[in-house]
mmCIF file of C-alpha atoms in Angstrom:
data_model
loop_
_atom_site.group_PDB
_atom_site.id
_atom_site.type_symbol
_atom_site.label_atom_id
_atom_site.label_comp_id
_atom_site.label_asym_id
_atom_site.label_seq_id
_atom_site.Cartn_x
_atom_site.Cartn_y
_atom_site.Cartn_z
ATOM 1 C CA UNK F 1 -28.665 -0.692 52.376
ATOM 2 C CA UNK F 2 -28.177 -4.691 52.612
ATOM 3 C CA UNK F 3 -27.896 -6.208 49.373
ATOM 4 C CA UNK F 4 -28.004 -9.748 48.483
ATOM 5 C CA UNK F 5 -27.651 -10.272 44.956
ATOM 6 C CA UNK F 6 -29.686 -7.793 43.553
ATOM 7 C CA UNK F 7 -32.074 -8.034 46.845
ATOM 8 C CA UNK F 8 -32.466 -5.427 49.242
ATOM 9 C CA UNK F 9 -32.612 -7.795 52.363
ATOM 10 C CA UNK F 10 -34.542 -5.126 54.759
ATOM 11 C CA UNK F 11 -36.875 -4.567 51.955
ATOM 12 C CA UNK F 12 -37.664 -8.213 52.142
ATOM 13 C CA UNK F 13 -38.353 -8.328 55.940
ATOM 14 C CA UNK F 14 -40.694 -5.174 55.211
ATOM 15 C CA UNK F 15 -42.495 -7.714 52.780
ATOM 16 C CA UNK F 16 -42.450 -10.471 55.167
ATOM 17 C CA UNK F 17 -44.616 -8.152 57.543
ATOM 18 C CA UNK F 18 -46.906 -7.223 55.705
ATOM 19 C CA UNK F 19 -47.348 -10.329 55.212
ATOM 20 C CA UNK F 20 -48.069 -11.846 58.360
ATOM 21 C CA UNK F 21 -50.052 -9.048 59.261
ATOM 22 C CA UNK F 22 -52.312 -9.577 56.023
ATOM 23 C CA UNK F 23 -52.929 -13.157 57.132
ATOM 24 C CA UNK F 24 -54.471 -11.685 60.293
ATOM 25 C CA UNK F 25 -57.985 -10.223 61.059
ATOM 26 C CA UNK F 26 -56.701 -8.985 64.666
ATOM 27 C CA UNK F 27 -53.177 -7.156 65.328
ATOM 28 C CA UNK F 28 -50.398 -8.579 66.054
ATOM 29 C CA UNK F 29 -47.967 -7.502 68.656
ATOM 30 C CA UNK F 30 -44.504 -6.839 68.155
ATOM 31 C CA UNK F 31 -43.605 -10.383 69.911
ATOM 32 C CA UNK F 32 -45.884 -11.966 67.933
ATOM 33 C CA UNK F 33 -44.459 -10.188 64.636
ATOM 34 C CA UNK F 34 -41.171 -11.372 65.414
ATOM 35 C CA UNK F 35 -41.778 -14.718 66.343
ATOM 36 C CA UNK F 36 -44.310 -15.175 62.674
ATOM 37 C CA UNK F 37 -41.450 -13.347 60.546
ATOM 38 C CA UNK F 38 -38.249 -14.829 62.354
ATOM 39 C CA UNK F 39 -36.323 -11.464 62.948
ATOM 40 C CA UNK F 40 -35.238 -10.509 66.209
ATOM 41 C CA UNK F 41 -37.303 -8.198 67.945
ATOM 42 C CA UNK F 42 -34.814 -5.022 67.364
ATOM 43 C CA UNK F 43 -35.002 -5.766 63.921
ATOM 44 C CA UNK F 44 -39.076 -6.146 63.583
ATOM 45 C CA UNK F 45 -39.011 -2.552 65.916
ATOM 46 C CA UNK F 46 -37.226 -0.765 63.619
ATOM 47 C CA UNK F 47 -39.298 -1.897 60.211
ATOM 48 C CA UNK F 48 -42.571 -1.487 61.549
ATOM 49 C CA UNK F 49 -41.782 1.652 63.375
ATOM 50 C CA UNK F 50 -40.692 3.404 60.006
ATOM 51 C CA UNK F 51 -44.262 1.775 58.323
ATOM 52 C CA UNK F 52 -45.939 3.569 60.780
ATOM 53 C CA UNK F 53 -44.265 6.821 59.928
ATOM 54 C CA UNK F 54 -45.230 6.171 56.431
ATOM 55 C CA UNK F 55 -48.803 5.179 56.482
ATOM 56 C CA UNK F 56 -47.845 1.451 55.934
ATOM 57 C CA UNK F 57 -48.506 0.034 59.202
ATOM 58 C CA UNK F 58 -50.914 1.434 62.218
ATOM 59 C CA UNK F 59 -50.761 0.993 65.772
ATOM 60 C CA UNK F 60 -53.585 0.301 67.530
ATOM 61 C CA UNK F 61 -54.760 1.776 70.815
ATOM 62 C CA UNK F 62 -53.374 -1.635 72.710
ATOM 63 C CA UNK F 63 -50.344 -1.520 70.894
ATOM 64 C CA UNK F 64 -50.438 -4.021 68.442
ATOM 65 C CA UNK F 65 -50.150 -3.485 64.997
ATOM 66 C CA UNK F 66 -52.164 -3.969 61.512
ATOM 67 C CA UNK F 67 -51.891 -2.879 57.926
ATOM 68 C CA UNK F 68 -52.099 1.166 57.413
ATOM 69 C CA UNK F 69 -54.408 3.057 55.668
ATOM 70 C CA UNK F 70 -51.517 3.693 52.574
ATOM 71 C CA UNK F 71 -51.907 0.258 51.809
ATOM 72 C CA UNK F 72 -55.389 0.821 50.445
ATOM 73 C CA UNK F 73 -54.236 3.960 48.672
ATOM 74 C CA UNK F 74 -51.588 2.053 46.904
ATOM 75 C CA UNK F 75 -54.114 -0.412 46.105
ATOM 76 C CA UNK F 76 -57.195 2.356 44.495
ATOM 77 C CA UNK F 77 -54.222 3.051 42.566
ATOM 78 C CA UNK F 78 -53.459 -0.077 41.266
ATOM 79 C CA UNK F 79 -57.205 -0.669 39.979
ATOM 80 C CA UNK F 80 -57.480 2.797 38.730
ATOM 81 C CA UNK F 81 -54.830 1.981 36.701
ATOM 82 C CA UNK F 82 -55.835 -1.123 35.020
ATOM 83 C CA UNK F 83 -56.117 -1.632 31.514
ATOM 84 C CA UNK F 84 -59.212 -4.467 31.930
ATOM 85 C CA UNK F 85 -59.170 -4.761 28.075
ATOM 86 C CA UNK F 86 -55.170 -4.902 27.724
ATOM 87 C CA UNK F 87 -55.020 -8.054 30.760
ATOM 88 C CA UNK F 88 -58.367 -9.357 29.263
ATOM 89 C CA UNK F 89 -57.138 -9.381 25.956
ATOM 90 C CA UNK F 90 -54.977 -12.998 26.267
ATOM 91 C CA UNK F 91 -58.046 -14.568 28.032
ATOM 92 C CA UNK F 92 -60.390 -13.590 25.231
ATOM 93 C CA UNK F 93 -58.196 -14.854 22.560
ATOM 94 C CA UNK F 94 -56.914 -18.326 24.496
ATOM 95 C CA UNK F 95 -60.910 -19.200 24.773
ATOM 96 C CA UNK F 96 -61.952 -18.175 21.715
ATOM 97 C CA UNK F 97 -59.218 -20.748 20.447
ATOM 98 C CA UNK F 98 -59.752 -23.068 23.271
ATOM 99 C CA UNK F 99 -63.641 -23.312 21.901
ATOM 100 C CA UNK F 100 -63.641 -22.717 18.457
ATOM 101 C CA UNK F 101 -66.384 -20.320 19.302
ATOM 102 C CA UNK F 102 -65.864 -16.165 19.973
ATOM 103 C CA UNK F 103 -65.755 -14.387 23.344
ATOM 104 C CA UNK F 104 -66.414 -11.558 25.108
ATOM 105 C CA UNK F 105 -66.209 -9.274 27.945
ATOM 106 C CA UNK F 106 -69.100 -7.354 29.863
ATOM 107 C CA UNK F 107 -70.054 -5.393 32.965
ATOM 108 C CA UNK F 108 -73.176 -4.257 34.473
ATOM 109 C CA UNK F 109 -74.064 -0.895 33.413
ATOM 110 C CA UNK F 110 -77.301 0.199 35.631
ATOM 111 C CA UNK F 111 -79.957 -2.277 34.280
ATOM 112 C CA UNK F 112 -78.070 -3.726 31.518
ATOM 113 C CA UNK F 113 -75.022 -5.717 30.837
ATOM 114 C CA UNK F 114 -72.716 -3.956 28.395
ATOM 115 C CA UNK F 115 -70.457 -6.080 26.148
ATOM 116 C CA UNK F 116 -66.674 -3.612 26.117
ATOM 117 C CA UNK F 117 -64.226 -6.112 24.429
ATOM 118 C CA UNK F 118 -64.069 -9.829 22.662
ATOM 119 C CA UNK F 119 -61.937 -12.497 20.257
ATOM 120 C CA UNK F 120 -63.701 -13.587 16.946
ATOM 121 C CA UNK F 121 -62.700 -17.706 16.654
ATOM 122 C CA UNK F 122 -60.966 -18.014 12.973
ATOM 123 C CA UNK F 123 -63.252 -21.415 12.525
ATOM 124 C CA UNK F 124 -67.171 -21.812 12.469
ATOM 125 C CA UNK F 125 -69.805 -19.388 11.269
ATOM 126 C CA UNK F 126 -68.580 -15.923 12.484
ATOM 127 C CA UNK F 127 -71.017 -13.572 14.699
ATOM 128 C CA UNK F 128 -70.259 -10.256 15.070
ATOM 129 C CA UNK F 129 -70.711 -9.343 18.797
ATOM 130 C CA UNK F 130 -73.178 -6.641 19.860
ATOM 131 C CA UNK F 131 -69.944 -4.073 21.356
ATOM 132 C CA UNK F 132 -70.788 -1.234 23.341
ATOM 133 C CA UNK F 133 -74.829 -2.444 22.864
ATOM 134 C CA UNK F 134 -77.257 -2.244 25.984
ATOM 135 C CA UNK F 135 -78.196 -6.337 26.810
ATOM 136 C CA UNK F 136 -81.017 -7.278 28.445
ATOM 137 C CA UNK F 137 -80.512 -8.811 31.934
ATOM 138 C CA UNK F 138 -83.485 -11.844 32.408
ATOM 139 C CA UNK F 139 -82.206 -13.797 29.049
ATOM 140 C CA UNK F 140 -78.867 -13.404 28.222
ATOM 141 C CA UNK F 141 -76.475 -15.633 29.887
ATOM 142 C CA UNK F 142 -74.183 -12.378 30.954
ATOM 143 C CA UNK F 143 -77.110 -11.085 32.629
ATOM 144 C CA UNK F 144 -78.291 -13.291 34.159
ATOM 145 C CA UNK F 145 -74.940 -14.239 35.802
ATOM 146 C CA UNK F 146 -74.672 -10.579 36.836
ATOM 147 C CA UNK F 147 -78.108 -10.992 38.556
ATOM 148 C CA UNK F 148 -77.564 -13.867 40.313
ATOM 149 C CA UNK F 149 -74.838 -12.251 42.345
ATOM 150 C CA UNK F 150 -77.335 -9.813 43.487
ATOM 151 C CA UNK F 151 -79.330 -9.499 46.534
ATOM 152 C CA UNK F 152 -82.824 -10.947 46.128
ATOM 153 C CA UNK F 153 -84.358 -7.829 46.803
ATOM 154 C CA UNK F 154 -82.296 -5.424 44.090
ATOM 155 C CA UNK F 155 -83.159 -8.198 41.225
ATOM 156 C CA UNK F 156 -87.111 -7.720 42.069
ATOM 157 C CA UNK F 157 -86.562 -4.274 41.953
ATOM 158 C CA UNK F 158 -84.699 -4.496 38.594
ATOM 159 C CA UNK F 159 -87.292 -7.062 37.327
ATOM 160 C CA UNK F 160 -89.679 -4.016 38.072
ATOM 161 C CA UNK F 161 -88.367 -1.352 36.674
ATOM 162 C CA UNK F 162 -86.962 -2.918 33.257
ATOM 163 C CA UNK F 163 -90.098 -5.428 31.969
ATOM 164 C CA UNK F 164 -88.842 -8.830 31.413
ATOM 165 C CA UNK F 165 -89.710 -8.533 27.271
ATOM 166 C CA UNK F 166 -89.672 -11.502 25.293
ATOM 167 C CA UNK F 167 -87.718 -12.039 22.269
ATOM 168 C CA UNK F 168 -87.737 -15.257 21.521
ATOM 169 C CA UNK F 169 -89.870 -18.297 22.220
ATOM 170 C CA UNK F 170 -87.615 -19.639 24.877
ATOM 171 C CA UNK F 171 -87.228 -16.412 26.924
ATOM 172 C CA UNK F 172 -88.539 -16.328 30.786
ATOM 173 C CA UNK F 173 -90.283 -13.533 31.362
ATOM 174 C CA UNK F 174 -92.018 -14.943 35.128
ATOM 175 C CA UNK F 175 -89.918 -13.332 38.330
ATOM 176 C CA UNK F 176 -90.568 -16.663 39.576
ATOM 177 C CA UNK F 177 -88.907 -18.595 37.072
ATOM 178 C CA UNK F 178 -85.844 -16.412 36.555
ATOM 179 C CA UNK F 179 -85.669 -17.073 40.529
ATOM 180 C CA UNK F 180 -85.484 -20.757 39.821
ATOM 181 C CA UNK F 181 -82.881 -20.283 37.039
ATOM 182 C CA UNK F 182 -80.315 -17.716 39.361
ATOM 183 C CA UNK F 183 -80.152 -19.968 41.796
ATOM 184 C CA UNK F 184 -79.198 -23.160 39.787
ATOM 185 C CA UNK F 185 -76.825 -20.199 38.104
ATOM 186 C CA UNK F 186 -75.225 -19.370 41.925
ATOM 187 C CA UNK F 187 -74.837 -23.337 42.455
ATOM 188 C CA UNK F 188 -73.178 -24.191 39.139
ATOM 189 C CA UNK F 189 -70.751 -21.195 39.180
ATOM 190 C CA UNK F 190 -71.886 -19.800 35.750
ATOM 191 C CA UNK F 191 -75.042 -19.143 33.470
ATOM 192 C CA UNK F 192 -76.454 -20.261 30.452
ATOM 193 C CA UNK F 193 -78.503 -18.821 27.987
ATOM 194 C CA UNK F 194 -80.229 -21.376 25.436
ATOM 195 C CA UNK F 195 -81.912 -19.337 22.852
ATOM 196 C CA UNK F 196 -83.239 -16.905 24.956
ATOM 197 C CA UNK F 197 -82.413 -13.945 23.419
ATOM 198 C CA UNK F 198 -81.677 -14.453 19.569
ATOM 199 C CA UNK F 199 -83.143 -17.836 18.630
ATOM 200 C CA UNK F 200 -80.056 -20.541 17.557
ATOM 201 C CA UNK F 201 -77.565 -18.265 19.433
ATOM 202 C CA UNK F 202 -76.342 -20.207 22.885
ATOM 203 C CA UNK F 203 -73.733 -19.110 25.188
ATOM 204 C CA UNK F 204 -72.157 -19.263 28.824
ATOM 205 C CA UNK F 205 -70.597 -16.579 31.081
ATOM 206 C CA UNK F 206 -68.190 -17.113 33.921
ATOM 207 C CA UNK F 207 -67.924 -14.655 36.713
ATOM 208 C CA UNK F 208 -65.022 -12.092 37.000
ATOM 209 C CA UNK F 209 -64.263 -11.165 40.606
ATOM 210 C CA UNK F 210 -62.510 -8.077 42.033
ATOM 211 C CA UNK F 211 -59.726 -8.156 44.822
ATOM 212 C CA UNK F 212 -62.423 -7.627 47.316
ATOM 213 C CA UNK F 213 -64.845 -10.583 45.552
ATOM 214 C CA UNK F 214 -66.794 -8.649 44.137
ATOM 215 C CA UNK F 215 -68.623 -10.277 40.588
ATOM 216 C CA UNK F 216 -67.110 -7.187 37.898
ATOM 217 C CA UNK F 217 -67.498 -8.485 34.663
ATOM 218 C CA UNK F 218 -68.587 -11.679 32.955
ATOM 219 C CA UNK F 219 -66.461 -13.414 30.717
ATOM 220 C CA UNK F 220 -68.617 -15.140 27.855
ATOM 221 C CA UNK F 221 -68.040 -17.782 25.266
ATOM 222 C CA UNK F 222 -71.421 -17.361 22.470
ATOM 223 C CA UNK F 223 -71.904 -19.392 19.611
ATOM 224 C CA UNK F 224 -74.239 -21.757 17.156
ATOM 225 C CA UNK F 225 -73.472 -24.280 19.448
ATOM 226 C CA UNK F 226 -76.638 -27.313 18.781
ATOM 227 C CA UNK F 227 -77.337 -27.523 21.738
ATOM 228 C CA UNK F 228 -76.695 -27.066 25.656
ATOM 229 C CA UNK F 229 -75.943 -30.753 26.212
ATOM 230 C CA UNK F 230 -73.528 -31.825 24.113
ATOM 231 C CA UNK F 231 -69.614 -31.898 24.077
ATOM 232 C CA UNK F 232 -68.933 -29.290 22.487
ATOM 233 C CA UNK F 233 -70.719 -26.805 24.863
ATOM 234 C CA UNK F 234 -70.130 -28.824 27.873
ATOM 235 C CA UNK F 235 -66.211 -28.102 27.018
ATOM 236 C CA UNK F 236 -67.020 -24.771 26.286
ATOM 237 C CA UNK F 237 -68.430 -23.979 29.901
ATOM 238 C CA UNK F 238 -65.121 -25.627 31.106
ATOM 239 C CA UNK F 239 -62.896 -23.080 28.954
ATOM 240 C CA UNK F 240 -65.491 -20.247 30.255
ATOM 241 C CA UNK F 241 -65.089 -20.979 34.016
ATOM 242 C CA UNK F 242 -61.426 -21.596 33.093
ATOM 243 C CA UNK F 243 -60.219 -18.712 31.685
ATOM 244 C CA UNK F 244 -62.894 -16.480 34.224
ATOM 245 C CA UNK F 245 -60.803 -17.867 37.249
ATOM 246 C CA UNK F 246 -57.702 -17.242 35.985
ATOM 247 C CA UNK F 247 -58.673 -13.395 34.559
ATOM 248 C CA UNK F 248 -59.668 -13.340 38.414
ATOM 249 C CA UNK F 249 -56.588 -14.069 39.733
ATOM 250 C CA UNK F 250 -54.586 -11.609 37.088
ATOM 251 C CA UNK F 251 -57.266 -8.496 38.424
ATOM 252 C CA UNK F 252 -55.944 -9.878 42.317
ATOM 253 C CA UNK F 253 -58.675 -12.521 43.431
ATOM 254 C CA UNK F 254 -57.969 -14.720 45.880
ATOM 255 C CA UNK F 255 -59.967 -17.579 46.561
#
């Protein structure tokens, strides 16, 4: 095989096609393959011909060519095989330093959000965060991001099933209102919960998206923060969207 310092040059023309052939909804004809990548058209034969014999590359019925079904093997693999709390882990702790405040992790777990992982800040009053404990959706700021990426239709139905209880003074417990609130949450880009669930507790959550861009967890920054407008939560919803778009990008989210 070619090798270029270390690099396996035919390996690298493989990459190249894939490449170009990722950056396209349609196929792409050989021609067109060769003329993207730069090879001559022997060459670009040869390397998709042997993808196609592996599953890397398919041909379609006018000849052209797109990515192959192995590609999307390869890739279940890959997410079956992530450690969310290990690649997490350096996000949680940078904003949890970043805000002087502690972090965590959830998902959506049926009609709750479930809190799997955080950072405890080493300054301020220390709360111990409610791990592996069923959340209510309509007042906590994970939730409520979690709904807001919903269809409008599944969130009534949630809203339904799971009565919006009230635990504190400041919690919505209208449909109506909790409309109001998701879609300011869908404009902003995060959510923010002001008391809503445990009274002098305020936080913000930051979604999490998937390779496909798909909202998987929320990344949260919760503290005794005084209140929702000042500096110090303003910079903390800054940290949170931060950190949340580059824990995207580490999971394979591409704006």
């Amino acid at each position: 095989m070619e090798e270029d310092k270390g690099k396996v040059k035919s390996l690298l023309k493989a990459i190249d096609i894939l490449d170009a052939l990722s950056a396209e909804r349609r196929g792409l004809t050989l021609n067109d393959l060769a003329v993207k990548c730069g090879f001559p058209k022997s060459t670009t034969h040869a390397l998709v011909s042997t993808m196609r014999d592996r599953g890397l590359v398919r041909q379609l019925p006018d000849g052209s060519y797109s990515l192959g079904i192995k590609l999307f093997e390869y890739g279940s693999a890959v997410s079956r095989g992530f450690d969310i709390s290990a690649i997490s882990r350096p996000y949680l702790e940078s904003l949890s330093s970043l805000t002087g405040a502690n972090s965590v992790i959830s998902l959506l777990d049926g009609e709750n959000a479930v809190s799997f992982d955080y950072a405890v800040s080493s300054s301020g009053v220390q709360i111990l965060p409610e791990i592996g404990v069923r959340l209510p959706l309509h007042c906590t700021s994970q939730g409520k991001l979690m709904l807001a990426f919903m269809p409008e239709q599944k969130v009534r139905s949630l809203c339904k099933r799971r009565p919006m209880l009230q635990y504190t003074p400041h919690t919505i417990t209208e449909q109506e209102q909790l409309s109001v609130q998701l879609e300011e949450i869908r404009r902003n880009g995060y959510a923010v919960e002001d008391g809503e669930y445990k009274v002098g507790l305020r936080s913000v959550s930051a979604p999490v998206f998937d390779t496909a861009g798909e909202i998987r967890y929320a990344l949260t920054t919760i503290g005794f923060f005084r209140r929702v407008r000042s500096v110090d939560f303003e910079n903390a919803i800054q940290a949170t969207a931060r950190q949340a778009k580059m824990l995207s990008a580490a999971l394979g989210y591409a704006e």
